[in-house]
Amino acid sequence: MSEKAIQDYYPDEVSHCYGCGRLNEHGLQLKSHWDGDVTVACFQPQVYHCGISGYVYGGLIASLIDCHGMGTAAAASYRAEQRDLDSHPPFRFVTGSLHVRYVRPTPLGPPLEIRGRIKEIKGRKVTVGVTVAAEGRICVTGEVIAVQMPDHMMPGQGDEPTGSN
Amino acid sequence: MSEKAIQDYYPDEVSHCYGCGRLNEHGLQLKSHWDGDVTVACFQPQVYHCGISGYVYGGLIASLIDCHGMGTAAAASYRAEQRDLDSHPPFRFVTGSLHVRYVRPTPLGPPLEIRGRIKEIKGRKVTVGVTVAAEGRICVTGEVIAVQMPDHMMPGQGDEPTGSN
């Protein structure tokens, strides 16, 4: 598995995301890595990240799927161009859509394993399938459509783009 | 608009949700209300709730849609039985699925208005359509399928239910 996380290659100006930005000290700081042809992240929920007591909050899981999906889309785009993650120009994606299916309640306590798999790369859009497992058992499945961030969404640029993350 | 929030009627033992539990001091404490035939909630994101700087984090928005959808499902179920929100037995829902479409980036700064509309009540499942608007403009649309929480998911009961929130 790669040592430095995919998100740690994001340029500073787009590294404040609450879910995965290394520069957001209040955030979740999710870290995703390549593991062969799939991506993987590990996340330890806090005791207050509960939905019903004893189970992980569904909105937190949606957030992990979101950020892991965007990271996977970026990493896959570099690979498709046979470029390293620190090469230029950088890839950064925002969320077009997010679909989450809660197969079974996710127990709160063990670390969660989030795995991503590229389903399709088409133009500026990448579709990523994601699973979230606890103790080796898949509890949640998801699919995200990631859209390359328009230049005018870059901090300091214009406004009115499409997508959010 | 009703004064006491829908979530404030949840029994104590299911009021620790990170997104909307009044007893979770670390959480978002979303509050949803009836407004005629629809439900509405208002939420003020914090500066650290950003995705790309200047825009609201998509995972936070997914969380608001999730909890507002569950609250709407509960409230609609009482109405369908012509019962008050504080009558027994209580309704509490968990998330079966969550679908979010980011129509345009959500500006970070103004309060967000989350509106819910019942699409279908069928057995133990309720489908809720949700919109999230900033400054009167819809930025995100969502749909949640809420499933009545199985009795064994109640804190202190058995295990292995279906759903999460």
mmCIF file of C-alpha atoms in Angstrom:
data_model
loop_
_atom_site.group_PDB
_atom_site.id
_atom_site.type_symbol
_atom_site.label_atom_id
_atom_site.label_comp_id
_atom_site.label_asym_id
_atom_site.label_seq_id
_atom_site.Cartn_x
_atom_site.Cartn_y
_atom_site.Cartn_z
ATOM 1 C CA MET A 1 0.000 0.000 0.000
ATOM 2 C CA SER A 2 1.288 3.487 -0.860
ATOM 3 C CA GLU A 3 2.681 5.349 2.163
ATOM 4 C CA LYS A 4 1.624 8.921 1.499
ATOM 5 C CA ALA A 5 -2.139 9.333 1.227
ATOM 6 C CA ILE A 6 -3.817 10.435 -1.985
ATOM 7 C CA GLN A 7 -5.278 13.473 -0.205
ATOM 8 C CA ASP A 8 -1.823 14.517 0.981
ATOM 9 C CA TYR A 9 -0.965 15.278 -2.643
ATOM 10 C CA TYR A 10 -3.863 17.737 -3.022
ATOM 11 C CA PRO A 11 -2.579 21.306 -3.494
ATOM 12 C CA ASP A 12 -2.744 23.404 -0.311
ATOM 13 C CA GLU A 13 -5.539 25.647 -1.597
ATOM 14 C CA VAL A 14 -7.898 22.654 -1.953
ATOM 15 C CA SER A 15 -6.855 20.837 1.233
ATOM 16 C CA HIS A 16 -9.344 22.329 3.695
ATOM 17 C CA CYS A 17 -12.153 19.825 3.145
ATOM 18 C CA TYR A 18 -13.894 18.885 6.398
ATOM 19 C CA GLY A 19 -13.834 15.236 5.394
ATOM 20 C CA CYS A 20 -10.302 14.800 4.112
ATOM 21 C CA GLY A 21 -8.357 18.065 4.111
ATOM 22 C CA ARG A 22 -5.016 17.771 5.871
ATOM 23 C CA LEU A 23 -5.233 21.503 6.646
ATOM 24 C CA ASN A 24 -8.650 21.299 8.366
ATOM 25 C CA GLU A 25 -7.854 20.731 12.020
ATOM 26 C CA HIS A 26 -11.537 20.318 12.919
ATOM 27 C CA GLY A 27 -12.156 17.753 10.188
ATOM 28 C CA LEU A 28 -12.092 13.986 9.784
ATOM 29 C CA GLN A 29 -8.793 13.943 7.830
ATOM 30 C CA LEU A 30 -9.608 10.775 5.917
ATOM 31 C CA LYS A 31 -6.568 9.229 4.235
ATOM 32 C CA SER A 32 -6.936 7.049 1.146
ATOM 33 C CA HIS A 33 -4.279 4.874 -0.455
ATOM 34 C CA TRP A 34 -3.841 2.657 -3.458
ATOM 35 C CA ASP A 35 -3.842 -1.053 -2.680
ATOM 36 C CA GLY A 36 -3.223 -2.672 -6.041
ATOM 37 C CA ASP A 37 -6.124 -1.796 -8.306
ATOM 38 C CA VAL A 38 -8.426 -0.637 -5.525
ATOM 39 C CA THR A 39 -8.156 2.125 -2.965
ATOM 40 C CA VAL A 40 -8.499 1.719 0.758
ATOM 41 C CA ALA A 41 -8.902 3.997 3.766
ATOM 42 C CA CYS A 42 -9.230 3.230 7.428
ATOM 43 C CA PHE A 43 -11.230 5.423 9.791
ATOM 44 C CA GLN A 44 -11.769 5.206 13.525
ATOM 45 C CA PRO A 45 -15.114 6.738 14.523
ATOM 46 C CA GLN A 46 -15.297 8.537 17.840
ATOM 47 C CA VAL A 47 -17.824 7.537 20.515
ATOM 48 C CA TYR A 48 -19.924 10.590 19.662
ATOM 49 C CA HIS A 49 -20.174 9.528 15.999
ATOM 50 C CA CYS A 50 -23.202 7.418 16.810
ATOM 51 C CA GLY A 51 -26.623 7.337 15.198
ATOM 52 C CA ILE A 52 -28.605 5.010 17.374
ATOM 53 C CA SER A 53 -26.339 4.271 20.375
ATOM 54 C CA GLY A 54 -23.927 1.469 19.524
ATOM 55 C CA TYR A 55 -24.038 2.094 15.778
ATOM 56 C CA VAL A 56 -22.132 4.486 13.530
ATOM 57 C CA TYR A 57 -23.968 7.577 12.304
ATOM 58 C CA GLY A 58 -25.097 7.172 8.692
ATOM 59 C CA GLY A 59 -24.129 10.726 7.772
ATOM 60 C CA LEU A 60 -20.544 10.092 8.858
ATOM 61 C CA ILE A 61 -20.434 7.013 6.646
ATOM 62 C CA ALA A 62 -21.815 9.018 3.719
ATOM 63 C CA SER A 63 -19.019 11.548 4.312
ATOM 64 C CA LEU A 64 -16.338 8.851 4.270
ATOM 65 C CA ILE A 65 -17.753 7.433 1.029
ATOM 66 C CA ASP A 66 -17.835 10.915 -0.466
ATOM 67 C CA CYS A 67 -14.215 11.821 0.292
ATOM 68 C CA HIS A 68 -12.838 8.373 -0.446
ATOM 69 C CA GLY A 69 -14.660 8.462 -3.762
ATOM 70 C CA MET A 70 -13.230 11.859 -4.691
ATOM 71 C CA GLY A 71 -9.723 10.746 -3.735
ATOM 72 C CA THR A 72 -10.091 7.556 -5.743
ATOM 73 C CA ALA A 73 -11.305 9.511 -8.769
ATOM 74 C CA ALA A 74 -8.280 11.804 -8.577
ATOM 75 C CA ALA A 75 -5.812 8.950 -8.146
ATOM 76 C CA ALA A 76 -7.351 6.997 -11.019
ATOM 77 C CA SER A 77 -7.119 10.023 -13.281
ATOM 78 C CA TYR A 78 -3.381 10.315 -12.694
ATOM 79 C CA ARG A 79 -3.006 6.604 -13.386
ATOM 80 C CA ALA A 80 -5.028 6.864 -16.587
ATOM 81 C CA GLU A 81 -2.504 9.451 -17.769
ATOM 82 C CA GLN A 82 0.425 7.434 -16.382
ATOM 83 C CA ARG A 83 1.368 10.350 -14.166
ATOM 84 C CA ASP A 84 2.516 10.474 -10.560
ATOM 85 C CA LEU A 85 0.229 11.935 -7.895
ATOM 86 C CA ASP A 86 2.557 14.909 -7.444
ATOM 87 C CA SER A 87 2.737 15.779 -11.153
ATOM 88 C CA HIS A 88 1.104 18.810 -12.745
ATOM 89 C CA PRO A 89 -1.547 19.884 -13.469
ATOM 90 C CA PRO A 90 -3.197 18.436 -10.335
ATOM 91 C CA PHE A 91 -6.516 16.579 -10.384
ATOM 92 C CA ARG A 92 -9.171 17.581 -7.854
ATOM 93 C CA PHE A 93 -12.755 16.380 -7.975
ATOM 94 C CA VAL A 94 -16.052 17.529 -6.483
ATOM 95 C CA THR A 95 -19.140 15.435 -5.867
ATOM 96 C CA GLY A 96 -21.797 15.310 -8.560
ATOM 97 C CA SER A 97 -23.921 12.695 -6.825
ATOM 98 C CA LEU A 98 -23.724 10.327 -3.905
ATOM 99 C CA HIS A 99 -25.771 7.160 -3.428
ATOM 100 C CA VAL A 100 -25.500 5.213 -0.193
ATOM 101 C CA ARG A 101 -27.201 1.957 0.738
ATOM 102 C CA TYR A 102 -27.147 0.901 4.376
ATOM 103 C CA VAL A 103 -27.112 -2.878 4.146
ATOM 104 C CA ARG A 104 -26.842 -3.475 7.873
ATOM 105 C CA PRO A 105 -26.112 -1.302 10.903
ATOM 106 C CA THR A 106 -22.435 -0.472 11.306
ATOM 107 C CA PRO A 107 -21.204 -1.316 14.811
ATOM 108 C CA LEU A 108 -19.549 1.602 16.614
ATOM 109 C CA GLY A 109 -16.167 0.614 18.048
ATOM 110 C CA PRO A 110 -13.976 -1.136 15.481
ATOM 111 C CA PRO A 111 -12.142 0.841 12.785
ATOM 112 C CA LEU A 112 -13.963 1.069 9.461
ATOM 113 C CA GLU A 113 -12.393 -0.076 6.223
ATOM 114 C CA ILE A 114 -13.470 1.914 3.166
ATOM 115 C CA ARG A 115 -12.652 0.439 -0.234
ATOM 116 C CA GLY A 116 -13.050 2.100 -3.623
ATOM 117 C CA ARG A 117 -13.166 0.655 -7.107
ATOM 118 C CA ILE A 118 -13.260 2.599 -10.377
ATOM 119 C CA LYS A 119 -16.356 1.800 -12.397
ATOM 120 C CA GLU A 120 -15.973 4.286 -15.231
ATOM 121 C CA ILE A 121 -13.856 7.223 -16.364
ATOM 122 C CA LYS A 122 -15.674 9.292 -18.959
ATOM 123 C CA GLY A 123 -14.584 12.798 -19.861
ATOM 124 C CA ARG A 124 -14.511 14.883 -16.686
ATOM 125 C CA LYS A 125 -16.618 12.369 -14.727
ATOM 126 C CA VAL A 126 -15.465 9.340 -12.770
ATOM 127 C CA THR A 127 -17.827 6.813 -11.196
ATOM 128 C CA VAL A 128 -16.530 5.042 -8.115
ATOM 129 C CA GLY A 129 -18.055 2.133 -6.203
ATOM 130 C CA VAL A 130 -17.332 2.142 -2.472
ATOM 131 C CA THR A 131 -17.864 -0.326 0.367
ATOM 132 C CA VAL A 132 -17.597 0.275 4.098
ATOM 133 C CA ALA A 133 -16.828 -2.706 6.311
ATOM 134 C CA ALA A 134 -16.455 -3.282 10.041
ATOM 135 C CA GLU A 135 -14.670 -6.397 11.294
ATOM 136 C CA GLY A 136 -14.472 -7.729 7.755
ATOM 137 C CA ARG A 137 -18.180 -7.452 7.071
ATOM 138 C CA ILE A 138 -19.602 -5.003 4.541
ATOM 139 C CA CYS A 139 -22.215 -2.807 6.222
ATOM 140 C CA VAL A 140 -22.697 -0.074 3.621
ATOM 141 C CA THR A 141 -22.275 0.199 -0.130
ATOM 142 C CA GLY A 142 -22.114 3.411 -2.118
ATOM 143 C CA GLU A 143 -21.553 4.937 -5.492
ATOM 144 C CA VAL A 144 -20.281 8.418 -6.195
ATOM 145 C CA ILE A 145 -20.043 10.366 -9.392
ATOM 146 C CA ALA A 146 -17.019 12.621 -9.171
ATOM 147 C CA VAL A 147 -16.691 15.637 -11.440
ATOM 148 C CA GLN A 148 -13.426 17.433 -12.112
ATOM 149 C CA MET A 149 -13.473 20.695 -10.239
ATOM 150 C CA PRO A 150 -13.953 23.619 -12.637
ATOM 151 C CA ASP A 151 -11.067 26.074 -12.605
ATOM 152 C CA HIS A 152 -13.306 28.920 -11.438
ATOM 153 C CA MET A 153 -14.080 26.984 -8.234
ATOM 154 C CA MET A 154 -10.438 27.230 -7.199
ATOM 155 C CA PRO A 155 -10.180 29.529 -4.162
ATOM 156 C CA GLY A 156 -9.543 33.034 -5.360
ATOM 157 C CA GLN A 157 -11.154 32.485 -8.754
ATOM 158 C CA GLY A 158 -14.702 33.282 -10.030
ATOM 159 C CA ASP A 159 -17.964 31.682 -8.919
ATOM 160 C CA GLU A 160 -20.896 29.585 -10.129
ATOM 161 C CA PRO A 161 -19.490 26.161 -10.861
ATOM 162 C CA THR A 162 -21.216 22.738 -10.684
ATOM 163 C CA GLY A 163 -20.801 20.160 -7.933
ATOM 164 C CA SER A 164 -19.855 20.293 -4.268
ATOM 165 C CA ASN A 165 -17.282 18.775 -1.937
ATOM 166 C CA MET B 1 -44.413 26.388 12.168
ATOM 167 C CA SER B 2 -44.451 24.067 15.181
ATOM 168 C CA GLU B 3 -42.323 25.343 18.059
ATOM 169 C CA LYS B 4 -40.844 22.164 19.463
ATOM 170 C CA ALA B 5 -38.721 20.275 16.950
ATOM 171 C CA ILE B 6 -39.657 16.816 15.720
ATOM 172 C CA GLN B 7 -36.359 15.422 17.056
ATOM 173 C CA ASP B 8 -37.079 16.835 20.505
ATOM 174 C CA TYR B 9 -39.901 14.312 20.791
ATOM 175 C CA TYR B 10 -37.580 11.340 20.207
ATOM 176 C CA PRO B 11 -37.284 9.204 23.359
ATOM 177 C CA ASP B 12 -34.082 9.849 25.335
ATOM 178 C CA GLU B 13 -32.552 6.464 24.489
ATOM 179 C CA VAL B 14 -32.608 7.278 20.749
ATOM 180 C CA SER B 15 -31.582 10.937 21.056
ATOM 181 C CA HIS B 16 -27.798 10.614 20.774
ATOM 182 C CA CYS B 17 -27.542 10.815 16.993
ATOM 183 C CA TYR B 18 -24.553 12.884 15.853
ATOM 184 C CA GLY B 19 -26.707 14.632 13.289
ATOM 185 C CA CYS B 20 -29.825 15.425 15.283
ATOM 186 C CA GLY B 21 -29.706 14.044 18.800
ATOM 187 C CA ARG B 22 -30.474 16.674 21.425
ATOM 188 C CA LEU B 23 -28.344 14.657 23.879
ATOM 189 C CA ASN B 24 -25.216 14.595 21.687
ATOM 190 C CA GLU B 25 -23.265 17.656 22.735
ATOM 191 C CA HIS B 26 -20.640 17.095 20.001
ATOM 192 C CA GLY B 27 -23.242 16.757 17.256
ATOM 193 C CA LEU B 28 -25.015 18.984 14.755
ATOM 194 C CA GLN B 29 -28.346 19.018 16.647
ATOM 195 C CA LEU B 30 -30.469 19.512 13.555
ATOM 196 C CA LYS B 31 -34.031 20.600 14.362
ATOM 197 C CA SER B 32 -36.901 19.883 11.964
ATOM 198 C CA HIS B 33 -40.427 21.288 12.109
ATOM 199 C CA TRP B 34 -43.702 20.933 10.298
ATOM 200 C CA ASP B 35 -44.547 23.861 8.067
ATOM 201 C CA GLY B 36 -47.958 22.969 6.678
ATOM 202 C CA ASP B 37 -47.592 19.797 4.644
ATOM 203 C CA VAL B 38 -43.829 19.973 4.362
ATOM 204 C CA THR B 39 -41.056 19.942 6.942
ATOM 205 C CA VAL B 40 -38.329 22.492 7.285
ATOM 206 C CA ALA B 41 -35.051 22.819 9.159
ATOM 207 C CA CYS B 42 -32.501 25.576 9.266
ATOM 208 C CA PHE B 43 -28.819 24.914 9.780
ATOM 209 C CA GLN B 44 -25.886 27.286 10.116
ATOM 210 C CA PRO B 45 -22.647 25.650 8.922
ATOM 211 C CA GLN B 46 -19.447 26.567 10.716
ATOM 212 C CA VAL B 47 -16.444 27.984 8.849
ATOM 213 C CA TYR B 48 -14.681 24.621 9.126
ATOM 214 C CA HIS B 49 -17.603 22.859 7.410
ATOM 215 C CA CYS B 50 -16.092 23.593 4.020
ATOM 216 C CA GLY B 51 -15.305 21.277 1.138
ATOM 217 C CA ILE B 52 -13.496 23.467 -1.325
ATOM 218 C CA SER B 53 -12.924 26.777 0.520
ATOM 219 C CA GLY B 54 -16.001 28.979 0.248
ATOM 220 C CA TYR B 55 -18.413 26.081 -0.286
ATOM 221 C CA VAL B 56 -20.208 23.782 2.142
ATOM 222 C CA TYR B 57 -18.845 20.250 2.550
ATOM 223 C CA GLY B 58 -20.969 17.727 0.645
ATOM 224 C CA GLY B 59 -20.821 15.179 3.462
ATOM 225 C CA LEU B 60 -22.342 17.691 5.878
ATOM 226 C CA ILE B 61 -25.180 18.295 3.441
ATOM 227 C CA ALA B 62 -25.729 14.552 3.088
ATOM 228 C CA SER B 63 -25.933 14.364 6.888
ATOM 229 C CA LEU B 64 -28.546 17.124 7.047
ATOM 230 C CA ILE B 65 -30.620 15.394 4.372
ATOM 231 C CA ASP B 66 -30.320 12.113 6.238
ATOM 232 C CA CYS B 67 -31.495 13.411 9.618
ATOM 233 C CA HIS B 68 -34.157 15.704 8.207
ATOM 234 C CA GLY B 69 -35.470 12.781 6.189
ATOM 235 C CA MET B 70 -35.656 10.508 9.237
ATOM 236 C CA GLY B 71 -37.411 13.188 11.254
ATOM 237 C CA THR B 72 -39.862 13.842 8.444
ATOM 238 C CA ALA B 73 -40.607 10.135 8.164
ATOM 239 C CA ALA B 74 -41.327 9.910 11.888
ATOM 240 C CA ALA B 75 -43.522 13.004 11.902
ATOM 241 C CA ALA B 76 -45.475 11.811 8.864
ATOM 242 C CA SER B 77 -46.082 8.445 10.488
ATOM 243 C CA TYR B 78 -47.692 10.078 13.528
ATOM 244 C CA ARG B 79 -49.825 12.202 11.211
ATOM 245 C CA ALA B 80 -50.886 9.160 9.200
ATOM 246 C CA GLU B 81 -52.197 7.649 12.451
ATOM 247 C CA GLN B 82 -53.636 10.993 13.556
ATOM 248 C CA ARG B 83 -51.467 10.915 16.643
ATOM 249 C CA ASP B 84 -49.479 13.620 18.402
ATOM 250 C CA LEU B 85 -45.667 13.521 18.277
ATOM 251 C CA ASP B 86 -45.537 12.771 22.002
ATOM 252 C CA SER B 87 -47.990 9.867 21.860
ATOM 253 C CA HIS B 88 -47.034 6.211 22.291
ATOM 254 C CA PRO B 89 -45.617 4.023 20.901
ATOM 255 C CA PRO B 90 -42.960 6.371 19.489
ATOM 256 C CA PHE B 91 -41.810 6.280 15.860
ATOM 257 C CA ARG B 92 -38.075 6.258 15.159
ATOM 258 C CA PHE B 93 -36.568 5.593 11.762
ATOM 259 C CA VAL B 94 -33.154 4.542 10.479
ATOM 260 C CA THR B 95 -31.726 5.129 7.022
ATOM 261 C CA GLY B 96 -32.204 2.441 4.409
ATOM 262 C CA SER B 97 -30.741 4.461 1.573
ATOM 263 C CA LEU B 98 -29.648 8.001 0.826
ATOM 264 C CA HIS B 99 -29.343 9.581 -2.590
ATOM 265 C CA VAL B 100 -27.909 13.082 -2.943
ATOM 266 C CA ARG B 101 -27.491 15.151 -6.090
ATOM 267 C CA TYR B 102 -25.316 18.254 -5.900
ATOM 268 C CA VAL B 103 -26.947 20.569 -8.398
ATOM 269 C CA ARG B 104 -24.651 23.499 -7.743
ATOM 270 C CA PRO B 105 -22.030 24.333 -5.104
ATOM 271 C CA THR B 106 -23.525 25.459 -1.812
ATOM 272 C CA PRO B 107 -22.027 28.777 -0.665
ATOM 273 C CA LEU B 108 -20.560 28.679 2.832
ATOM 274 C CA GLY B 109 -21.849 31.532 4.938
ATOM 275 C CA PRO B 110 -25.633 31.857 4.823
ATOM 276 C CA PRO B 111 -27.868 29.508 6.824
ATOM 277 C CA LEU B 112 -29.149 26.505 4.895
ATOM 278 C CA GLU B 113 -32.831 25.737 4.555
ATOM 279 C CA ILE B 114 -33.663 22.044 4.366
ATOM 280 C CA ARG B 115 -37.153 21.099 3.234
ATOM 281 C CA GLY B 116 -38.739 17.648 3.252
ATOM 282 C CA ARG B 117 -41.742 16.266 1.428
ATOM 283 C CA ILE B 118 -43.301 12.841 1.879
ATOM 284 C CA LYS B 119 -43.285 10.845 -1.340
ATOM 285 C CA GLU B 120 -44.602 7.513 -0.085
ATOM 286 C CA ILE B 121 -45.512 5.668 3.090
ATOM 287 C CA LYS B 122 -45.545 1.933 2.533
ATOM 288 C CA GLY B 123 -45.495 -0.526 5.412
ATOM 289 C CA ARG B 124 -42.429 0.197 7.548
ATOM 290 C CA LYS B 125 -40.780 2.323 4.834
ATOM 291 C CA VAL B 126 -41.182 6.020 4.142
ATOM 292 C CA THR B 127 -39.654 7.789 1.131
ATOM 293 C CA VAL B 128 -38.847 11.462 1.621
ATOM 294 C CA GLY B 129 -37.710 14.025 -0.938
ATOM 295 C CA VAL B 130 -35.421 16.730 0.433
ATOM 296 C CA THR B 131 -34.013 19.982 -0.903
ATOM 297 C CA VAL B 132 -31.235 22.131 0.532
ATOM 298 C CA ALA B 133 -31.228 25.811 -0.352
ATOM 299 C CA ALA B 134 -28.970 28.769 0.381
ATOM 300 C CA GLU B 135 -30.267 32.304 -0.072
ATOM 301 C CA GLY B 136 -33.467 30.969 -1.609
ATOM 302 C CA ARG B 137 -31.727 28.906 -4.254
ATOM 303 C CA ILE B 138 -31.795 25.102 -4.273
ATOM 304 C CA CYS B 139 -28.241 23.760 -4.348
ATOM 305 C CA VAL B 140 -28.794 20.096 -3.493
ATOM 306 C CA THR B 141 -31.643 17.622 -3.869
ATOM 307 C CA GLY B 142 -31.942 14.292 -2.108
ATOM 308 C CA GLU B 143 -34.120 11.303 -1.475
ATOM 309 C CA VAL B 144 -34.011 9.068 1.551
ATOM 310 C CA ILE B 145 -35.724 5.803 2.262
ATOM 311 C CA ALA B 146 -36.432 5.633 5.961
ATOM 312 C CA VAL B 147 -37.095 2.299 7.653
ATOM 313 C CA GLN B 148 -38.783 1.953 11.026
ATOM 314 C CA MET B 149 -36.130 1.025 13.562
ATOM 315 C CA PRO B 150 -36.461 -2.632 14.549
ATOM 316 C CA ASP B 151 -37.161 -3.145 18.273
ATOM 317 C CA HIS B 152 -33.929 -5.079 18.766
ATOM 318 C CA MET B 153 -31.925 -2.019 17.686
ATOM 319 C CA MET B 154 -33.189 -0.124 20.720
ATOM 320 C CA PRO B 155 -30.254 0.467 23.083
ATOM 321 C CA GLY B 156 -30.112 -2.382 25.580
ATOM 322 C CA GLN B 157 -31.884 -4.819 23.261
ATOM 323 C CA GLY B 158 -30.471 -7.546 20.926
ATOM 324 C CA ASP B 159 -28.417 -7.064 17.768
ATOM 325 C CA GLU B 160 -28.365 -7.589 13.988
ATOM 326 C CA PRO B 161 -31.015 -5.262 12.620
ATOM 327 C CA THR B 162 -31.188 -3.586 9.187
ATOM 328 C CA GLY B 163 -30.440 0.072 8.455
ATOM 329 C CA SER B 164 -28.289 2.762 10.062
ATOM 330 C CA ASN B 165 -28.666 6.241 11.496
#
